[in-house]
Coordinates of C-alpha atoms in Angstrom, one line a residue:
M63 CA 80.9 118.9 116.4
L64 CA 84.1 116.9 116.8
K65 CA 86.2 117.0 120.0
W66 CA 89.9 117.9 119.8
W67 CA 90.9 114.3 120.2
Q68 CA 88.8 113.4 117.2
E69 CA 90.3 116.1 115.0
R70 CA 94.0 115.3 115.6
V71 CA 96.4 112.5 114.5
A72 CA 98.1 110.6 117.4
Y73 CA 101.6 109.2 117.4
Q74 CA 102.8 106.5 119.8
I75 CA 106.2 106.7 121.3
W76 CA 107.8 103.7 123.0
P77 CA 110.5 105.7 124.8
R78 CA 113.1 103.0 125.3
S79 CA 113.6 102.7 121.5
F80 CA 112.8 106.3 120.3
Q81 CA 116.0 108.3 120.8
D82 CA 118.9 108.1 123.3
S83 CA 120.3 111.5 124.3
N84 CA 123.1 110.5 126.7
G85 CA 124.8 107.5 125.2
D86 CA 123.6 104.8 127.6
G87 CA 121.8 102.9 124.7
I88 CA 118.3 103.6 126.1
G89 CA 115.9 106.1 124.7
D90 CA 114.9 108.9 127.0
L91 CA 112.7 112.0 127.5
Q92 CA 115.4 114.4 126.3
G93 CA 115.6 112.3 123.1
I94 CA 111.8 112.9 122.6
I95 CA 112.2 116.6 123.2
A96 CA 114.9 116.8 120.5
H97 CA 112.5 115.4 117.9
L98 CA 109.3 117.4 118.7
D99 CA 109.8 119.7 115.8
E100 CA 110.0 116.8 113.4
L101 CA 106.7 115.4 114.9
K102 CA 105.1 118.8 114.5
D103 CA 106.3 119.0 110.9
L104 CA 104.8 115.5 110.3
G105 CA 101.4 116.8 111.5
V106 CA 101.2 115.0 114.8
G107 CA 98.7 116.6 117.3
I108 CA 98.8 114.0 120.1
I109 CA 101.6 111.9 121.5
W110 CA 100.8 108.7 123.4
L111 CA 103.7 108.1 125.6
S112 CA 104.2 104.4 126.6
P113 CA 105.1 104.0 130.3
V114 CA 107.9 106.3 131.7
Y115 CA 107.4 105.4 135.3
P116 CA 110.0 103.6 137.5
S117 CA 110.0 99.9 136.6
P118 CA 112.2 96.8 137.1
N119 CA 111.5 96.2 133.3
A120 CA 110.3 92.7 133.6
D121 CA 107.8 93.8 130.9
Y122 CA 109.6 97.0 129.9
G123 CA 107.6 99.6 131.8
Y124 CA 104.3 97.8 132.0
D125 CA 105.3 96.6 135.5
I126 CA 105.2 99.8 137.4
S127 CA 106.9 100.2 140.8
D128 CA 105.9 103.9 141.3
Y129 CA 103.0 105.7 139.5
M130 CA 104.1 109.2 140.5
D131 CA 107.7 109.3 139.4
I132 CA 109.9 108.9 136.3
N133 CA 112.2 106.0 135.5
P134 CA 115.8 107.2 136.0
E135 CA 116.7 105.5 132.7
F136 CA 114.4 108.0 130.9
G137 CA 115.3 111.1 132.9
T138 CA 113.8 113.1 135.8
M139 CA 110.4 114.7 136.7
A140 CA 112.0 118.0 135.5
D141 CA 112.6 116.4 132.1
M142 CA 109.0 115.2 132.0
E143 CA 107.7 118.7 132.9
E144 CA 110.0 120.1 130.2
L145 CA 108.6 117.7 127.6
L146 CA 105.0 118.7 128.5
A147 CA 105.9 122.4 128.3
E148 CA 107.7 122.0 124.9
A149 CA 104.9 119.9 123.5
E150 CA 102.4 122.6 124.5
K151 CA 104.4 125.3 122.7
R152 CA 103.9 123.2 119.6
D153 CA 100.2 122.5 120.3
I154 CA 100.9 118.8 120.8
K155 CA 98.9 117.1 123.5
I156 CA 100.5 114.2 125.5
I157 CA 98.7 111.3 126.9
L158 CA 100.2 108.7 129.3
D159 CA 99.9 105.0 129.5
L160 CA 97.7 104.0 132.5
V161 CA 98.5 100.5 133.7
I162 CA 96.2 99.8 136.6
N163 CA 95.3 96.1 136.2
H164 CA 98.5 95.2 137.9
T165 CA 101.7 96.7 139.3
S166 CA 105.3 95.5 139.6
D167 CA 106.0 93.0 142.3
Q168 CA 108.6 95.6 143.4
H169 CA 106.0 98.2 144.1
A170 CA 105.9 99.3 147.7
W171 CA 102.2 98.2 147.9
F172 CA 103.0 94.7 146.9
Q173 CA 106.1 94.4 149.0
Q174 CA 104.1 95.4 152.1
S175 CA 101.1 93.2 151.1
R176 CA 103.3 90.1 151.4
D177 CA 102.8 90.5 155.2
K178 CA 99.5 89.0 156.1
N179 CA 99.0 91.7 158.7
S180 CA 99.8 94.6 156.5
P181 CA 97.0 97.2 155.6
Y182 CA 98.2 96.6 152.0
R183 CA 97.4 92.9 152.1
D184 CA 94.1 93.4 150.3
Y185 CA 95.6 95.6 147.6
Y186 CA 96.2 92.4 145.7
I187 CA 94.5 89.0 145.3
W188 CA 96.0 86.4 147.7
R189 CA 94.6 82.9 148.2
P190 CA 95.8 79.7 149.8
G191 CA 96.5 76.8 147.5
K192 CA 94.4 73.7 147.1
N193 CA 96.2 70.4 147.9
G194 CA 99.6 71.9 147.0
R195 CA 98.3 73.4 143.8
P196 CA 97.3 76.9 142.8
P197 CA 93.8 78.2 143.9
N198 CA 92.3 77.7 140.5
N199 CA 93.1 76.5 137.0
W200 CA 93.5 80.0 135.4
T201 CA 96.3 80.5 132.9
S202 CA 98.1 83.8 132.1
F203 CA 98.4 85.9 129.0
F204 CA 102.1 85.2 128.9
G205 CA 101.7 81.4 129.2
G206 CA 101.7 79.2 132.3
P207 CA 99.7 79.5 135.5
A208 CA 98.1 82.8 136.6
W209 CA 99.2 82.2 140.2
T210 CA 102.6 82.3 141.9
Y211 CA 103.4 81.0 145.4
D212 CA 105.0 83.5 147.7
E213 CA 107.2 81.8 150.4
K214 CA 107.0 84.8 152.8
S215 CA 103.1 84.9 152.7
G216 CA 102.5 81.2 152.4
E217 CA 99.9 81.9 149.8
Y218 CA 99.5 82.4 146.1
Y219 CA 98.9 85.8 144.3
L220 CA 97.1 86.3 141.1
H221 CA 98.8 87.7 138.0
L222 CA 97.1 87.6 134.6
F223 CA 100.4 88.5 133.0
A224 CA 104.0 87.8 134.2
K225 CA 104.6 86.6 137.7
N226 CA 106.3 90.0 138.2
Q227 CA 103.0 91.8 137.6
P228 CA 100.5 91.0 140.4
D229 CA 96.9 92.0 139.8
L230 CA 95.4 94.7 141.9
N231 CA 92.3 93.9 144.0
Y232 CA 89.4 96.4 143.1
R233 CA 87.2 94.8 145.7
N234 CA 89.2 96.9 148.1
P235 CA 87.9 100.5 147.7
K236 CA 91.3 101.9 148.8
V237 CA 92.8 100.7 145.6
L238 CA 90.4 102.8 143.5
E239 CA 91.2 105.8 145.7
E240 CA 94.9 105.3 145.0
V241 CA 94.2 105.2 141.3
K242 CA 92.2 108.4 141.4
E243 CA 95.1 110.2 143.1
V244 CA 97.5 108.9 140.3
L245 CA 95.2 110.4 137.6
R246 CA 94.9 113.7 139.4
F247 CA 98.7 113.9 139.9
W248 CA 99.3 113.7 136.1
L249 CA 96.4 115.7 135.0
E250 CA 97.5 118.5 137.2
K251 CA 100.9 118.4 135.5
G252 CA 99.2 119.0 132.1
V253 CA 98.7 115.5 130.7
A254 CA 95.8 115.4 128.3
G255 CA 94.5 112.0 129.0
F256 CA 95.4 108.3 129.2
R257 CA 95.7 105.2 127.1
C258 CA 94.4 102.6 129.5
D259 CA 96.2 99.2 129.4
V260 CA 94.1 96.0 129.3
I261 CA 91.4 98.1 131.0
N262 CA 88.6 95.6 130.5
L263 CA 90.2 93.0 132.8
L264 CA 90.2 95.0 136.1
W265 CA 87.3 93.3 137.8
K266 CA 87.4 89.6 138.8
S267 CA 83.8 88.5 139.3
S268 CA 84.8 85.2 140.9
L269 CA 87.9 83.0 141.4
E270 CA 86.2 79.8 140.4
N271 CA 87.9 77.4 138.0
G272 CA 87.5 78.4 134.4
R273 CA 86.3 76.5 131.4
W274 CA 89.4 75.0 129.7
R275 CA 90.5 76.6 126.5
V276 CA 93.7 76.6 124.4
G277 CA 94.8 79.9 126.0
L278 CA 93.5 81.9 128.9
T279 CA 91.5 79.4 130.9
G280 CA 89.4 81.5 133.4
L281 CA 88.8 84.4 130.9
E282 CA 85.0 84.3 131.5
H283 CA 85.5 85.4 135.1
Y284 CA 87.2 88.7 134.4
L285 CA 86.6 89.8 130.8
S286 CA 84.6 93.0 130.6
Q287 CA 82.6 92.4 133.8
E288 CA 80.1 94.8 135.2
G289 CA 82.4 95.7 138.0
C290 CA 84.9 97.0 135.5
H291 CA 82.2 99.4 134.1
E292 CA 81.5 100.7 137.6
I293 CA 85.2 101.4 138.1
L294 CA 85.5 103.4 134.9
R295 CA 82.3 105.3 135.6
A296 CA 83.7 106.3 139.0
L297 CA 87.0 107.5 137.5
R298 CA 85.2 109.5 134.9
R299 CA 82.7 111.1 137.3
E300 CA 85.1 111.8 140.1
V301 CA 88.3 112.7 138.2
L302 CA 88.3 112.8 134.4
D303 CA 85.2 115.0 133.9
H304 CA 87.0 117.8 135.8
Y305 CA 89.7 118.1 133.1
D306 CA 89.9 118.7 129.4
C307 CA 91.2 115.2 128.6
F308 CA 90.3 111.9 127.0
T309 CA 90.8 108.2 127.5
V310 CA 91.3 105.4 125.1
G311 CA 91.1 101.8 126.3
E312 CA 93.1 98.8 125.2
T313 CA 90.2 96.3 125.4
V314 CA 91.0 92.6 124.6
F315 CA 88.6 90.2 123.1
V316 CA 85.8 92.7 122.8
T317 CA 82.9 92.7 120.3
P318 CA 81.4 95.9 118.9
Q319 CA 78.6 95.7 121.4
M320 CA 81.1 95.4 124.3
A321 CA 82.9 98.5 122.8
L322 CA 79.7 100.4 122.8
D323 CA 79.2 99.5 126.5
F324 CA 82.5 101.1 127.2
T325 CA 82.3 104.2 124.9
L326 CA 78.7 105.4 124.5
P327 CA 78.8 109.0 125.9
E328 CA 75.7 108.4 128.0
R329 CA 77.5 105.6 129.9
G330 CA 80.3 107.9 131.0
E331 CA 83.2 105.5 130.8
L332 CA 85.9 105.6 128.0
D333 CA 86.0 107.9 125.0
M334 CA 87.2 105.2 122.5
V335 CA 88.8 101.8 122.5
F336 CA 91.5 99.9 120.7
Y337 CA 90.0 96.7 119.4
F338 CA 91.9 93.7 118.0
E339 CA 89.7 91.9 115.4
H340 CA 91.5 93.4 112.4
M341 CA 94.8 92.1 113.9
A342 CA 93.6 88.6 113.3
A343 CA 93.7 88.9 109.5
D344 CA 96.8 86.8 109.5
E345 CA 96.1 84.7 112.7
F346 CA 94.4 81.5 113.6
L347 CA 92.7 81.3 117.0
I348 CA 95.7 83.0 118.8
K349 CA 98.3 85.4 117.6
W350 CA 101.1 82.9 117.7
F351 CA 99.5 80.7 115.1
K352 CA 99.8 82.5 111.8
R353 CA 97.9 81.9 108.5
K354 CA 98.2 83.6 105.2
F355 CA 97.2 87.2 105.3
R356 CA 94.0 87.9 103.4
P357 CA 93.2 91.6 102.7
E358 CA 89.5 90.7 102.6
R359 CA 89.6 89.6 106.2
L360 CA 91.2 92.9 107.2
A361 CA 88.7 94.9 105.2
R362 CA 85.7 93.1 106.6
A363 CA 86.9 93.5 110.2
L364 CA 87.5 97.3 109.7
T365 CA 84.2 97.7 108.0
K366 CA 82.3 95.8 110.7
W367 CA 83.8 98.0 113.5
T368 CA 83.4 101.2 111.6
R369 CA 79.7 100.5 110.9
E370 CA 78.9 99.4 114.4
V371 CA 81.0 101.7 116.6
P372 CA 80.6 105.5 116.1
W373 CA 84.2 106.3 116.8
N374 CA 87.2 104.0 117.0
A375 CA 90.9 104.3 117.8
N376 CA 92.4 103.2 114.5
Y377 CA 95.8 101.6 114.3
L378 CA 97.8 99.0 112.2
E379 CA 100.8 98.6 114.5
N380 CA 102.0 99.4 118.0
H381 CA 104.5 98.3 120.6
D382 CA 102.8 94.9 121.0
Q383 CA 102.2 94.1 117.3
P384 CA 104.6 93.3 114.4
R385 CA 105.3 96.0 111.8
S386 CA 102.3 96.5 109.5
V387 CA 104.3 96.7 106.2
S388 CA 105.9 93.3 107.0
R389 CA 102.5 91.9 108.0
Y390 CA 99.9 93.4 105.6
G391 CA 102.2 94.9 103.0
H392 CA 105.3 93.8 101.1
E393 CA 108.9 94.1 102.4
G394 CA 110.5 93.6 98.9
E395 CA 109.8 95.2 95.6
F396 CA 106.6 97.0 96.7
W397 CA 107.8 98.1 100.2
K398 CA 107.4 101.8 99.5
E399 CA 104.0 101.4 97.7
S400 CA 102.5 99.1 100.3
A401 CA 103.6 101.2 103.2
K402 CA 101.9 104.2 101.6
L403 CA 98.8 102.2 100.9
L404 CA 98.6 101.2 104.6
C405 CA 99.1 104.9 105.5
T406 CA 96.2 105.8 103.2
L407 CA 94.0 103.2 104.8
L408 CA 94.8 104.4 108.4
L409 CA 94.2 108.1 107.6
T410 CA 91.0 107.7 105.7
M411 CA 89.0 105.5 108.1
R412 CA 86.6 107.1 110.5
G413 CA 88.1 107.5 113.9
T414 CA 91.3 108.8 115.6
P415 CA 94.4 107.5 113.8
F416 CA 97.3 106.3 115.8
I417 CA 100.7 106.1 114.1
Y418 CA 103.4 104.1 115.8
Q419 CA 107.0 105.3 115.8
G420 CA 108.9 104.3 112.7
Q421 CA 105.6 103.5 110.8
E422 CA 105.9 106.8 109.0
I423 CA 109.1 105.6 107.3
G424 CA 108.1 102.1 106.7
M425 CA 110.2 100.3 109.3
T426 CA 110.0 96.5 109.0
N427 CA 110.1 93.6 111.4
F428 CA 113.4 92.7 113.0
D429 CA 116.2 90.7 111.2
F430 CA 117.2 88.7 114.2
T431 CA 118.3 85.1 113.8
S432 CA 118.1 83.6 117.3
M433 CA 116.4 83.8 120.7
H434 CA 119.6 85.3 122.2
Q435 CA 118.7 88.6 120.5
I436 CA 115.1 88.7 121.9
K437 CA 114.4 90.8 124.9
D438 CA 110.6 90.4 125.2
I439 CA 109.4 88.4 128.2
E440 CA 106.3 87.2 126.5
S441 CA 108.3 85.8 123.6
H442 CA 110.6 83.9 125.9
N443 CA 107.7 82.5 127.9
I444 CA 105.9 81.3 124.8
Y445 CA 109.1 79.8 123.4
K446 CA 109.6 77.8 126.6
L447 CA 105.9 76.8 126.6
A448 CA 106.2 75.6 122.9
K449 CA 109.3 73.7 123.8
R450 CA 107.5 71.9 126.6
L451 CA 104.7 71.1 124.2
G452 CA 107.1 69.4 121.8
F453 CA 107.2 72.0 119.1
P454 CA 110.4 71.6 117.0
R455 CA 113.0 74.3 117.3
S456 CA 112.4 75.6 113.7
L457 CA 108.7 76.0 114.3
R458 CA 109.3 77.7 117.7
W459 CA 111.6 80.3 116.0
K460 CA 109.1 80.8 113.2
M461 CA 106.4 81.7 115.7
I462 CA 108.6 84.2 117.5
K463 CA 110.0 85.7 114.3
A464 CA 106.6 86.4 112.9
T465 CA 104.9 87.6 116.1
S466 CA 107.3 88.8 118.8
R467 CA 106.7 92.2 120.2
D468 CA 110.4 92.9 119.7
N469 CA 109.5 93.4 116.0
A470 CA 108.1 96.8 116.9
R471 CA 110.8 97.6 119.5
T472 CA 114.0 97.8 117.5
P473 CA 115.4 101.4 117.7
V474 CA 113.9 104.1 115.5
Q475 CA 116.1 104.5 112.4
W476 CA 117.0 108.2 112.3
T477 CA 120.1 108.2 110.0
A478 CA 122.4 105.9 108.0
G479 CA 125.1 106.5 110.5
P480 CA 126.3 104.2 113.4
N481 CA 123.4 102.6 115.3
A482 CA 121.0 104.4 113.0
G483 CA 121.6 107.6 114.9
F484 CA 119.6 106.2 117.8
T485 CA 122.6 106.2 120.3
T486 CA 126.3 106.9 120.5
G487 CA 126.6 103.9 122.9
T488 CA 125.5 100.3 122.6
P489 CA 121.7 100.0 121.9
W490 CA 119.7 98.1 124.5
I491 CA 118.4 95.9 121.6
E492 CA 120.0 95.5 118.2
V493 CA 119.2 97.9 115.4
N494 CA 117.7 96.4 112.2
K495 CA 120.5 96.3 109.7
N496 CA 118.3 97.8 107.0
Y497 CA 118.7 101.2 108.7
T498 CA 121.2 102.3 105.9
R499 CA 118.3 102.1 103.5
I500 CA 115.3 102.9 105.7
N501 CA 115.8 106.0 107.9
V502 CA 114.2 109.4 108.7
E503 CA 117.1 111.5 107.4
S504 CA 117.0 110.2 103.9
Q505 CA 113.3 110.4 103.7
L506 CA 113.2 114.0 104.9
Q507 CA 115.1 114.9 101.7
D508 CA 112.9 112.8 99.4
A509 CA 109.6 114.2 98.2
T510 CA 108.6 110.6 97.1
S511 CA 109.4 109.0 100.4
I512 CA 107.0 107.2 102.7
R513 CA 107.4 109.9 105.3
S514 CA 106.6 112.7 102.8
Y515 CA 103.5 110.8 101.7
C516 CA 102.5 110.3 105.3
K517 CA 102.8 114.0 105.9
K518 CA 100.6 114.7 102.9
M519 CA 98.0 112.3 104.1
I520 CA 97.9 113.8 107.6
A521 CA 97.5 117.2 106.1
L522 CA 94.7 115.9 103.9
R523 CA 92.8 114.5 106.8
T524 CA 93.4 117.5 109.0
G525 CA 92.0 119.9 106.4
C526 CA 89.1 117.6 105.2
D527 CA 85.8 117.5 107.1
V528 CA 84.7 114.5 105.0
L529 CA 87.7 112.4 106.2
K530 CA 87.4 113.5 109.8
A531 CA 83.6 113.5 110.3
G532 CA 82.1 111.9 107.2
D533 CA 79.9 108.7 107.1
F534 CA 81.6 105.5 106.1
Q535 CA 80.3 103.1 103.5
A536 CA 82.0 99.9 102.2
V537 CA 81.5 99.9 98.4
E538 CA 83.5 96.8 97.4
I539 CA 85.4 94.1 99.3
K540 CA 86.9 91.2 97.3
R541 CA 90.1 89.3 97.7
N542 CA 92.8 92.1 97.3
L543 CA 90.5 95.1 96.7
F544 CA 89.0 97.4 99.3
V545 CA 86.9 100.3 98.2
Y546 CA 84.9 102.6 100.5
R547 CA 83.2 106.0 100.5
R548 CA 83.4 108.8 103.0
A549 CA 80.6 111.3 102.6
K550 CA 79.4 114.5 104.4
D551 CA 77.1 117.3 103.4
G552 CA 76.9 116.3 99.8
E553 CA 80.6 115.8 99.3
S554 CA 82.0 112.3 98.9
L555 CA 85.5 110.8 98.6
L556 CA 86.1 107.3 97.3
V557 CA 89.1 105.4 98.6
L558 CA 90.5 102.6 96.4
L559 CA 93.1 100.2 97.8
N560 CA 94.8 97.3 95.9
F561 CA 96.6 94.9 98.1
A562 CA 97.8 92.7 95.2
Q563 CA 101.2 92.5 93.6
Q564 CA 99.4 92.8 90.2
P565 CA 97.3 95.5 88.6
V566 CA 93.5 95.2 89.4
E567 CA 90.6 96.6 87.5
A568 CA 88.5 99.0 89.6
P569 CA 86.3 101.0 87.2
Y570 CA 85.4 104.0 89.4
R571 CA 85.2 107.6 88.4
G572 CA 86.4 110.8 90.1
T573 CA 89.0 113.4 90.4
V574 CA 92.3 112.3 91.9
V575 CA 92.9 113.9 95.3
I576 CA 96.0 111.8 96.2
S577 CA 97.6 108.6 94.9
N578 CA 100.7 106.8 96.2
Y579 CA 101.8 106.5 92.5
D580 CA 101.6 110.3 92.3
R581 CA 99.2 110.3 89.3
S582 CA 96.8 113.1 88.4
N583 CA 94.3 111.0 86.4
Y584 CA 92.7 107.7 87.2
D585 CA 92.0 105.3 84.4
G586 CA 90.0 102.6 86.2
R587 CA 93.0 100.3 86.8
L588 CA 95.0 100.2 90.1
Q589 CA 98.7 99.4 90.0
P590 CA 100.3 96.9 92.5
Y591 CA 99.6 98.2 96.0
E592 CA 98.2 101.4 94.7
A593 CA 96.0 103.6 96.9
V594 CA 93.9 106.3 95.3
V595 CA 91.5 108.8 96.8
L596 CA 88.9 110.1 94.3
R597 CA 86.6 113.1 94.7
E598 CA 83.3 112.0 93.2
N599 CA 81.8 114.5 90.8

């Protein structure tokens, strides 16, 4: 028997770029409310709302200065309560981003902790330097040292991300008690769960020097430590189990076995995780070093995780990843076909599918031409690091253009009108100029559009026990072809995906359930970027 969060399709909203309702150029909660009917029409059953809490925006909301309020840029607590009520009327559940590895350096806890005599001192990880240098050799996810010296304190504080994001100290039991209160606060307001940001980094087992590596020296001291599991079990036992909710963890550098340790029901921790291995299908070692995308790598990673983990959180893009059609599809002649193929893949794998805003219309990577247009702190830090390492300007820009998080953060393209209908003011980040061709309004009117196909695929999954709960079996993986079977109670569906720009022979038999070429008969030959679901007789 599936749980409600396994039955439904989730949709991620990154509020700053979704819809502006008041002309200030920043998306907001009223903008989300205005589009709830469209999301319901699409078939969405869960909204994952990226951070809406007060934040100085060093990392656009992932640096939180108050966990129990709303960022004035997005609206008020009354707006948030209205959003929850309006979503409930449409049977849409809302989950919030839970960012508890770190806070903003502007959070009251941190400001008070800068005083060595403050009761908040041990809410964070402070250490004296060693011979005028940081306490250890750890490096951060955003490039550079993981420690920053604070003049007022006379000591260094740890930050695995930006210097504006100091890590919380879970060796202090008061920190965990504070987090429990945050969870209860939102669950009592009707939130249906949490997406837990970098949740497998919470516990630092030691602060010893780390083994040197190209990136993230020190990782072995905080990645998926036993202390982290204990924290999650406590949150589940003392808070989450008392509500009808679920959790999905963003878990970096995990193996399937690590994922099982976080998600097996008997362990009482998370319900499912976002993993990253399939995001490396076009990467070499780290995400900034790109290699040619090979569909076979993608297919093998998806197969491995689907075989080894009973239930995954499936995604192909989000606020941290480039657009999937630009990355794993085709922006040119086969833009529409490849976007539909990726939609088919996402909605026929076993697990809960997460669609990212704009993915349902095939939004592409940004069309920026210089760093002046980039807002993302990670991109600027990496660009500076690459410059220090002697990378030529053209290579630095090539890295940013392919990988920057801003690829996913350009405003949602609602119409062909000014600013893509996102705002009547000046957008906080530039709109992709292809909005006159790619927008929601035009696709709503077009039965052959990517959005129309996405709506059909969601409806197919929603009404099909085989796709929701069936077993998964990889049938064929080779170069540009991925074929797999979903089966349950004697019924089986065969999914055929051709990632090539040329036709491919795939001699399988069955009755066509859906095809992104809108064909009713299958002849054993897949067209470029064709996706076909067959019911096996």
